[in-house]
CSV table of C-alpha atoms in Angstrom, one decimal:
chain,number,residue,atom,x,y,z
A,1,UNK,CA,93.0,122.1,46.0
A,2,UNK,CA,91.8,119.3,47.9
A,3,UNK,CA,89.5,120.2,50.7
A,4,UNK,CA,91.0,118.3,53.8
A,5,UNK,CA,88.1,119.6,55.9
A,6,UNK,CA,84.8,119.4,54.2
A,7,UNK,CA,82.8,120.5,57.2
A,8,UNK,CA,83.0,124.2,56.4
A,9,UNK,CA,81.2,123.6,53.2
A,10,UNK,CA,78.9,121.3,54.9
A,11,UNK,CA,77.9,123.9,57.7
A,12,UNK,CA,77.3,126.5,54.8
A,13,UNK,CA,74.9,124.6,53.4
A,14,UNK,CA,73.3,123.7,56.5
A,15,UNK,CA,72.7,127.4,57.9
A,16,UNK,CA,71.2,128.0,54.2
A,17,UNK,CA,68.8,125.4,54.8
A,18,UNK,CA,68.0,125.8,58.5
A,19,UNK,CA,67.8,129.6,58.6
A,20,UNK,CA,66.5,130.8,55.3
A,21,UNK,CA,63.0,132.1,55.1
A,22,UNK,CA,61.6,130.6,58.4
A,23,UNK,CA,60.4,127.4,58.0
A,24,UNK,CA,62.1,124.5,59.7
A,25,UNK,CA,61.4,122.2,62.4
A,26,UNK,CA,63.3,119.1,62.8
A,27,UNK,CA,63.0,115.8,64.9
A,28,UNK,CA,66.0,113.9,66.1
A,29,UNK,CA,64.4,110.8,66.4
A,30,UNK,CA,64.9,110.4,62.6
A,31,UNK,CA,68.7,110.2,63.1
A,32,UNK,CA,69.6,106.6,63.3
A,33,UNK,CA,71.6,105.3,66.2
A,34,UNK,CA,75.2,104.0,65.2
A,35,UNK,CA,75.6,100.8,66.8
A,36,UNK,CA,78.6,98.4,66.8
A,37,UNK,CA,78.4,95.0,65.2
A,38,UNK,CA,79.1,93.7,68.4
A,39,UNK,CA,76.5,95.4,70.5
A,40,UNK,CA,74.6,92.3,71.4
A,41,UNK,CA,73.6,90.8,74.7
A,42,UNK,CA,75.0,87.4,75.9
A,43,UNK,CA,78.8,88.0,76.0
A,44,UNK,CA,80.8,87.4,79.1
A,45,UNK,CA,83.5,89.6,80.3
A,46,UNK,CA,86.0,87.2,78.8
A,47,UNK,CA,84.4,87.1,75.2
A,48,UNK,CA,84.1,90.8,74.7
A,49,UNK,CA,86.5,93.4,73.7
A,50,UNK,CA,88.2,91.5,70.9
A,51,UNK,CA,92.0,91.9,71.2
A,52,UNK,CA,91.7,94.1,74.2
A,53,UNK,CA,89.4,91.8,76.0
A,54,UNK,CA,92.0,91.2,79.0
A,55,UNK,CA,92.6,94.8,79.4
A,56,UNK,CA,88.9,95.9,79.4
A,57,UNK,CA,88.2,93.3,82.0
A,58,UNK,CA,91.0,94.4,84.1
A,59,UNK,CA,90.2,98.3,83.8
A,60,UNK,CA,86.6,97.6,84.6
A,61,UNK,CA,87.6,95.5,87.8
A,62,UNK,CA,90.0,98.1,88.7
A,63,UNK,CA,87.5,101.0,88.5
A,64,UNK,CA,84.7,99.0,90.2
A,65,UNK,CA,87.0,98.5,93.2
A,66,UNK,CA,87.8,102.1,93.1
A,67,UNK,CA,84.1,103.1,93.1
A,68,UNK,CA,83.4,100.9,95.9
A,69,UNK,CA,86.1,102.6,97.9
A,70,UNK,CA,84.8,106.2,97.3
A,71,UNK,CA,81.4,105.1,98.6
A,72,UNK,CA,83.0,103.7,101.5
A,73,UNK,CA,84.9,106.9,102.5
A,74,UNK,CA,82.5,109.6,101.0
A,75,UNK,CA,81.1,110.7,104.5
A,76,UNK,CA,84.3,110.9,106.2
A,77,UNK,CA,85.4,113.3,103.5
A,78,UNK,CA,82.3,115.6,103.4
A,79,UNK,CA,82.5,119.1,103.6
A,80,UNK,CA,80.3,121.9,104.6
A,81,UNK,CA,77.4,122.7,102.1
A,82,UNK,CA,78.8,126.0,101.6
A,83,UNK,CA,81.1,124.5,99.1
A,84,UNK,CA,78.7,122.8,96.9
A,85,UNK,CA,78.3,125.8,94.1
A,86,UNK,CA,79.2,125.0,90.6
A,87,UNK,CA,82.8,124.8,89.3
A,88,UNK,CA,85.6,122.6,90.6
A,89,UNK,CA,87.2,125.0,93.1
A,90,UNK,CA,86.6,125.3,96.9
A,91,UNK,CA,87.8,127.3,99.6
A,92,UNK,CA,91.1,126.6,101.6
A,93,UNK,CA,88.8,125.7,104.5
A,94,UNK,CA,87.5,122.6,102.9
A,95,UNK,CA,90.9,120.9,103.7
A,96,UNK,CA,90.3,118.2,106.6
A,97,UNK,CA,93.5,117.2,108.5
A,98,UNK,CA,94.7,113.7,107.3
A,99,UNK,CA,91.9,113.5,104.7
A,100,UNK,CA,92.1,116.2,102.2
A,101,UNK,CA,93.9,119.3,101.1
A,102,UNK,CA,93.4,121.9,98.9
A,103,UNK,CA,95.7,122.6,95.6
A,104,UNK,CA,97.1,125.7,94.5
A,105,UNK,CA,94.6,126.0,91.7
A,106,UNK,CA,91.8,125.9,94.2
A,107,UNK,CA,90.7,122.3,93.5
A,108,UNK,CA,90.5,119.8,96.4
A,109,UNK,CA,92.5,116.5,96.5
A,110,UNK,CA,91.7,113.7,99.1
A,111,UNK,CA,93.2,110.7,100.4
A,112,UNK,CA,91.0,108.8,98.2
A,113,UNK,CA,92.5,110.3,95.0
A,114,UNK,CA,95.9,109.2,96.3
A,115,UNK,CA,95.0,105.8,97.6
A,116,UNK,CA,93.1,105.1,94.2
A,117,UNK,CA,96.1,106.2,92.2
A,118,UNK,CA,98.3,104.2,94.2
A,119,UNK,CA,96.5,101.0,94.0
A,120,UNK,CA,95.8,101.2,90.2
A,121,UNK,CA,99.5,101.9,89.5
A,122,UNK,CA,100.6,98.9,91.6
A,123,UNK,CA,97.8,96.9,89.7
A,124,UNK,CA,98.8,98.0,86.4
A,125,UNK,CA,102.5,97.1,87.2
A,126,UNK,CA,101.4,93.6,88.3
A,127,UNK,CA,99.1,92.8,85.4
A,128,UNK,CA,100.7,94.8,82.4
A,129,UNK,CA,104.5,95.2,83.5
A,130,UNK,CA,105.8,96.7,80.0
A,131,UNK,CA,103.1,99.4,80.1
A,132,UNK,CA,103.4,103.0,81.3
A,133,UNK,CA,101.2,104.5,83.9
A,134,UNK,CA,100.1,108.1,83.7
A,135,UNK,CA,98.1,109.6,86.8
A,136,UNK,CA,97.0,113.1,87.8
A,137,UNK,CA,98.7,113.2,91.3
A,138,UNK,CA,102.2,112.8,92.5
A,139,UNK,CA,103.4,112.2,96.1
A,140,UNK,CA,104.7,115.6,97.1
A,141,UNK,CA,101.8,116.3,99.3
A,142,UNK,CA,102.0,112.8,100.9
A,143,UNK,CA,105.7,113.2,101.7
A,144,UNK,CA,104.9,116.4,103.3
A,145,UNK,CA,101.8,115.5,105.5
A,146,UNK,CA,102.1,112.0,107.5
A,147,UNK,CA,98.5,111.9,108.3
A,148,UNK,CA,97.4,112.3,104.9
A,149,UNK,CA,100.0,109.7,103.8
A,150,UNK,CA,98.7,107.3,106.2
A,151,UNK,CA,94.8,107.7,105.5
A,152,UNK,CA,95.8,107.4,101.7
A,153,UNK,CA,98.1,104.3,102.2
A,154,UNK,CA,95.4,102.6,104.3
A,155,UNK,CA,92.9,103.2,101.2
A,156,UNK,CA,95.4,101.7,98.7
A,157,UNK,CA,96.2,98.9,101.1
A,158,UNK,CA,92.5,98.2,101.6
A,159,UNK,CA,92.0,98.1,97.6
A,160,UNK,CA,94.9,95.9,97.0
A,161,UNK,CA,94.1,93.4,100.0
A,162,UNK,CA,97.5,94.0,101.6
A,163,UNK,CA,97.4,95.2,105.0
A,164,UNK,CA,101.2,95.2,105.0
A,165,UNK,CA,101.8,97.9,102.0
A,166,UNK,CA,104.8,99.8,103.0
A,167,UNK,CA,104.5,103.6,102.9
A,168,UNK,CA,107.6,104.1,100.6
A,169,UNK,CA,106.2,101.4,98.3
A,170,UNK,CA,102.9,103.3,98.1
A,171,UNK,CA,104.7,106.5,97.4
A,172,UNK,CA,106.5,105.1,94.6
A,173,UNK,CA,103.5,103.7,93.1
A,174,UNK,CA,101.5,107.2,93.3
A,175,UNK,CA,104.9,108.8,91.8
A,176,UNK,CA,104.8,106.3,88.8
A,177,UNK,CA,102.0,108.4,87.6
A,178,UNK,CA,104.4,111.2,86.5
A,179,UNK,CA,107.0,108.9,84.5
A,180,UNK,CA,108.2,110.7,81.4
A,181,UNK,CA,107.2,109.4,77.8
A,182,UNK,CA,109.0,106.4,76.5
A,183,UNK,CA,108.6,107.2,72.8
A,184,UNK,CA,106.6,105.9,70.3
A,185,UNK,CA,104.7,102.8,70.2
A,186,UNK,CA,104.2,102.6,74.1
A,187,UNK,CA,101.1,101.6,75.7
A,188,UNK,CA,99.8,104.2,78.4
A,189,UNK,CA,97.2,103.5,81.2
A,190,UNK,CA,96.0,107.1,81.9
A,191,UNK,CA,94.0,107.6,85.3
A,192,UNK,CA,91.9,110.3,86.8
A,193,UNK,CA,91.5,108.6,90.3
A,194,UNK,CA,88.5,111.1,91.2
A,195,UNK,CA,87.6,113.8,88.2
A,196,UNK,CA,85.4,116.2,90.1
A,197,UNK,CA,86.9,115.7,93.5
A,198,UNK,CA,84.7,118.4,94.5
A,199,UNK,CA,81.5,116.2,93.7
A,200,UNK,CA,83.0,113.4,95.9
A,201,UNK,CA,83.2,115.7,99.2
A,202,UNK,CA,79.8,117.5,98.4
A,203,UNK,CA,77.5,114.8,97.6
A,204,UNK,CA,77.5,115.8,93.7
A,205,UNK,CA,78.8,113.7,90.7
A,206,UNK,CA,82.3,112.7,89.9
A,207,UNK,CA,84.0,110.0,88.0
A,208,UNK,CA,86.8,107.4,88.5
A,209,UNK,CA,88.3,107.4,84.8
A,210,UNK,CA,90.8,105.1,83.4
A,211,UNK,CA,91.9,104.4,79.8
A,212,UNK,CA,94.6,102.7,77.8
A,213,UNK,CA,96.2,104.4,75.0
A,214,UNK,CA,98.4,103.2,72.1
A,215,UNK,CA,100.6,106.0,70.4
A,216,UNK,CA,98.4,108.7,72.1
A,217,UNK,CA,94.9,106.9,70.8
A,218,UNK,CA,92.5,105.7,73.4
A,219,UNK,CA,91.5,101.8,72.8
A,220,UNK,CA,90.0,101.1,76.1
A,221,UNK,CA,88.4,103.4,78.5
A,222,UNK,CA,86.2,103.1,81.8
A,223,UNK,CA,84.2,105.5,83.7
A,224,UNK,CA,82.4,105.1,87.2
A,225,UNK,CA,79.9,107.6,88.1
A,226,UNK,CA,78.3,106.2,91.5
A,227,UNK,CA,76.2,109.5,91.7
A,228,UNK,CA,74.2,108.5,88.7
A,229,UNK,CA,74.7,104.9,88.1
A,230,UNK,CA,75.4,101.5,90.0
A,231,UNK,CA,77.3,100.3,86.8
A,232,UNK,CA,80.6,101.6,85.4
A,233,UNK,CA,80.9,102.1,81.8
A,234,UNK,CA,83.4,100.3,79.7
A,235,UNK,CA,84.3,101.1,76.4
A,236,UNK,CA,86.8,99.3,73.7
A,237,UNK,CA,87.7,100.7,70.3
A,238,UNK,CA,85.7,98.9,67.7
A,239,UNK,CA,83.7,96.8,70.2
A,240,UNK,CA,81.2,99.4,71.5
A,241,UNK,CA,80.2,100.1,75.2
A,242,UNK,CA,79.1,98.0,77.9
A,243,UNK,CA,78.5,98.1,81.6
A,244,UNK,CA,79.8,96.5,84.8
A,245,UNK,CA,78.1,96.2,88.2
A,246,UNK,CA,80.2,98.3,90.7
A,247,UNK,CA,78.9,96.0,93.5
A,248,UNK,CA,81.3,93.2,94.7
A,249,UNK,CA,80.6,89.8,93.0
A,250,UNK,CA,78.3,91.4,89.9
A,251,UNK,CA,78.6,89.7,86.4
A,252,UNK,CA,79.9,92.3,83.9
A,253,UNK,CA,79.4,92.9,80.1
A,254,UNK,CA,75.9,94.1,80.5
A,255,UNK,CA,74.2,95.9,77.5
A,256,UNK,CA,71.0,97.3,78.9
A,257,UNK,CA,68.7,99.4,76.5
A,258,UNK,CA,69.2,103.2,76.3
A,259,UNK,CA,66.9,105.1,78.4
A,260,UNK,CA,66.7,108.6,77.2
A,261,UNK,CA,65.5,111.3,79.9
A,262,UNK,CA,62.3,113.3,78.9
A,263,UNK,CA,62.7,111.6,75.3
A,264,UNK,CA,64.4,114.9,74.2
A,265,UNK,CA,65.6,113.0,70.8
A,266,UNK,CA,61.9,112.7,69.7
A,267,UNK,CA,61.0,116.4,70.1
A,268,UNK,CA,60.2,118.3,67.0
A,269,UNK,CA,62.4,121.4,67.8
A,270,UNK,CA,61.2,124.6,66.0
A,271,UNK,CA,64.3,126.2,64.9
A,272,UNK,CA,62.5,129.4,63.6
A,273,UNK,CA,62.6,130.5,67.3
A,274,UNK,CA,66.4,130.2,67.5
A,275,UNK,CA,68.9,132.9,66.8
A,276,UNK,CA,71.0,132.3,63.7
A,277,UNK,CA,74.5,131.5,63.9
A,278,UNK,CA,76.7,134.4,63.4
A,279,UNK,CA,74.7,136.9,65.0
A,280,UNK,CA,77.5,137.7,67.3
A,281,UNK,CA,75.3,137.2,70.3
A,282,UNK,CA,76.7,135.7,73.3
A,283,UNK,CA,75.1,134.0,76.3
A,284,UNK,CA,75.5,132.0,79.6
A,285,UNK,CA,77.4,134.3,82.0
A,286,UNK,CA,77.3,137.3,80.0
A,287,UNK,CA,73.8,138.4,80.9
A,288,UNK,CA,72.2,138.1,77.5
A,289,UNK,CA,70.2,134.9,78.3
A,290,UNK,CA,68.3,136.3,81.3
A,291,UNK,CA,64.4,137.1,81.5
A,292,UNK,CA,61.1,135.5,80.6
A,293,UNK,CA,62.2,134.5,77.0
A,294,UNK,CA,64.9,132.2,77.8
A,295,UNK,CA,64.1,128.7,76.0
A,296,UNK,CA,63.5,125.4,77.9
A,297,UNK,CA,66.2,122.7,77.2
A,298,UNK,CA,64.4,119.5,75.9
A,299,UNK,CA,61.5,121.4,74.8
A,300,UNK,CA,62.5,124.2,72.7
A,301,UNK,CA,66.1,122.9,71.9
A,302,UNK,CA,68.1,119.7,72.7
A,303,UNK,CA,69.7,119.6,76.3
A,304,UNK,CA,73.5,120.0,76.3
A,305,UNK,CA,76.6,121.0,78.2
A,306,UNK,CA,79.5,123.5,78.0
A,307,UNK,CA,82.7,123.7,79.7
A,308,UNK,CA,84.0,127.2,79.8
A,309,UNK,CA,84.9,129.9,82.5
A,310,UNK,CA,81.5,131.2,83.3
A,311,UNK,CA,82.7,134.8,83.5
A,312,UNK,CA,83.7,134.8,79.9
A,313,UNK,CA,80.6,134.1,78.3
A,314,UNK,CA,80.1,131.8,75.7
A,315,UNK,CA,78.6,131.5,72.2
A,316,UNK,CA,75.8,129.0,72.2
A,317,UNK,CA,75.0,126.7,69.5
A,318,UNK,CA,71.2,127.0,69.7
A,319,UNK,CA,71.3,130.9,70.4
A,320,UNK,CA,71.9,133.1,73.3
A,321,UNK,CA,68.4,132.4,74.7
A,322,UNK,CA,69.2,128.7,74.8
A,323,UNK,CA,71.4,127.9,78.0
A,324,UNK,CA,73.3,124.9,78.7
A,325,UNK,CA,72.0,122.4,81.2
A,326,UNK,CA,74.5,122.3,84.5
A,327,UNK,CA,76.2,119.5,86.0
A,328,UNK,CA,79.0,119.2,88.9
A,329,UNK,CA,81.7,118.3,88.7
A,330,UNK,CA,84.4,118.1,86.2
A,331,UNK,CA,84.5,117.3,82.3
A,332,UNK,CA,84.3,113.6,82.7
A,333,UNK,CA,80.6,113.7,84.3
A,334,UNK,CA,79.7,115.6,81.1
A,335,UNK,CA,81.3,112.9,78.8
A,336,UNK,CA,79.4,110.5,80.9
A,337,UNK,CA,76.1,112.1,80.2
A,338,UNK,CA,76.6,112.4,76.4
A,339,UNK,CA,77.7,108.5,76.3
A,340,UNK,CA,74.3,107.7,78.0
A,341,UNK,CA,72.1,109.7,75.9
A,342,UNK,CA,71.1,112.0,79.1
A,343,UNK,CA,72.1,115.2,76.7
A,344,UNK,CA,72.6,115.8,73.1
A,345,UNK,CA,76.0,116.8,73.5
A,346,UNK,CA,79.1,118.6,75.3
A,347,UNK,CA,81.5,121.4,73.9
A,348,UNK,CA,84.8,121.7,75.6
A,349,UNK,CA,86.1,125.1,74.4
A,350,UNK,CA,89.5,125.1,76.0
A,351,UNK,CA,92.1,124.0,73.8
A,352,UNK,CA,95.1,123.1,76.1
A,353,UNK,CA,93.7,120.1,78.1
A,354,UNK,CA,94.9,117.3,80.6
A,355,UNK,CA,94.9,113.9,79.2
A,356,UNK,CA,93.1,112.2,82.2
A,357,UNK,CA,90.4,114.7,82.3
A,358,UNK,CA,89.3,113.5,78.8
A,359,UNK,CA,90.8,110.1,77.5
A,360,UNK,CA,88.3,107.9,79.0
A,361,UNK,CA,85.2,110.4,78.1
A,362,UNK,CA,86.1,110.6,74.6
A,363,UNK,CA,86.5,106.9,73.8
A,364,UNK,CA,83.1,106.2,75.5
A,365,UNK,CA,81.3,108.7,73.6
A,366,UNK,CA,82.6,107.4,70.4
A,367,UNK,CA,81.8,103.7,71.2
A,368,UNK,CA,78.3,104.6,72.5
A,369,UNK,CA,77.6,105.4,68.8
A,370,UNK,CA,78.2,109.3,69.3
A,371,UNK,CA,81.1,111.4,67.9
A,372,UNK,CA,83.8,113.1,69.8
A,373,UNK,CA,86.3,115.2,67.8
A,374,UNK,CA,88.4,118.5,68.0
A,375,UNK,CA,86.9,121.7,67.1
A,376,UNK,CA,88.1,121.1,63.4
A,377,UNK,CA,86.8,117.8,63.1
A,378,UNK,CA,89.9,115.9,63.6
A,379,UNK,CA,90.8,112.9,66.0
A,380,UNK,CA,91.7,113.6,69.4
A,381,UNK,CA,95.1,112.3,70.2
A,382,UNK,CA,96.5,112.3,74.0
A,383,UNK,CA,100.1,113.0,73.2
A,384,UNK,CA,101.1,113.4,76.7
A,385,UNK,CA,100.1,114.7,80.1
A,386,UNK,CA,98.9,117.7,78.4
A,387,UNK,CA,97.6,117.9,74.8
A,388,UNK,CA,96.3,120.5,72.4
A,389,UNK,CA,93.0,120.5,70.3
A,390,UNK,CA,92.2,122.9,67.6
A,391,UNK,CA,89.2,124.7,68.7
A,392,UNK,CA,88.5,122.7,71.8
A,393,UNK,CA,86.3,119.1,71.7
A,394,UNK,CA,83.0,118.7,70.3
A,395,UNK,CA,80.7,115.7,71.5
A,396,UNK,CA,77.5,114.8,70.1
A,397,UNK,CA,75.1,111.8,71.5
A,398,UNK,CA,74.2,108.9,69.1
A,399,UNK,CA,70.7,110.3,69.1
A,400,UNK,CA,71.6,113.8,68.4
A,401,UNK,CA,72.8,113.2,64.7
A,402,UNK,CA,74.8,115.3,62.3
A,403,UNK,CA,72.5,118.6,62.6
A,404,UNK,CA,73.5,119.2,66.1
A,405,UNK,CA,77.1,118.1,65.6
A,406,UNK,CA,77.2,121.0,62.7
A,407,UNK,CA,75.6,123.6,65.0
A,408,UNK,CA,78.2,122.7,67.6
A,409,UNK,CA,81.1,123.1,65.1
A,410,UNK,CA,79.7,126.4,64.0
A,411,UNK,CA,79.6,127.4,67.5
A,412,UNK,CA,83.2,126.7,68.3
A,413,UNK,CA,84.1,128.7,65.1
A,414,UNK,CA,82.4,131.8,66.3
A,415,UNK,CA,84.3,131.4,69.5
A,416,UNK,CA,87.5,131.7,67.6
A,417,UNK,CA,86.2,134.5,65.7
A,418,UNK,CA,85.3,136.5,68.7
């Protein structure tokens, strides 16, 4: 019978080599970085992006404008320091009249979320009138809260340069984000106006993320993370990754050299110190990773990220003493970190996900030279507002190479067994 998924056989061989008898240390710098043939300097925004050059430039400009707006209004949306714990939720007291609210799931939403969604919806309708728009929010809360509506409308009007933007036109633009599927062959712009809104109101990281998908597959993606970078990240399928300065008037399509924090990819990690896969040990939230024997990310094992409810515990790819790094807030800041090479990888354990939380990040990781697949090694397809993946999503940075990916895949399989 044909083996449609060769990773299982590959993993078996990997663990025989890694954990037999003792003696394996490896250096990640021996893994070549995979780079697109278009990964070179000197291209203008109009030249780069192949058949999606127009869409890439438009998406970059929309996200740059949204990032500037977030920085402009961030102070007015800030909440007390008591809300700055890890995780995406906040207390009900974090709501600020006319500025923000707390959803039923405990996550915050602000006037900036609504304002950015309305602006991008209007811009997509203007530039690409035949395309569908999908956004995280709808206008229900705005219609029920005149003060919040006016603040959000003002943000959208400022972004659009239209002080006369009518409230009803703005509300309809927000609601276009929940338009139903039109069928096969459609182009869909998918927006998370602010992924990790908690990060915006607590001074941590957050992402403005936008992607264009065709038949559920991302072909253009942009992520802005002003807490980390003054440039937004732009990816085009088959064309690699570029950066656009978020500041007004900045020239886009930059291709700066990658700077890897701590040069984690050049460390010789001694795998003999790690607990073998299949030991059944849990870590991170289960209490098994505590004590003086805990290993150090970047020194004893490659730094990495996880997304899973912390009270559940989790199988860990390098063993229960090798905890993940922590970054707040949301999934897309983790994709951003992998695409930049800040960490070796990211495992998203949940299998039922929302498209706006993942479409921009998956393509940015792939076009940075990394890998982003589902838990069984299949392509991630954004089939609707929600989509399913087999075993979650596994991402590895370009510098991490196949060895880390194999350990991540094995970790996902252990979760399914447990």
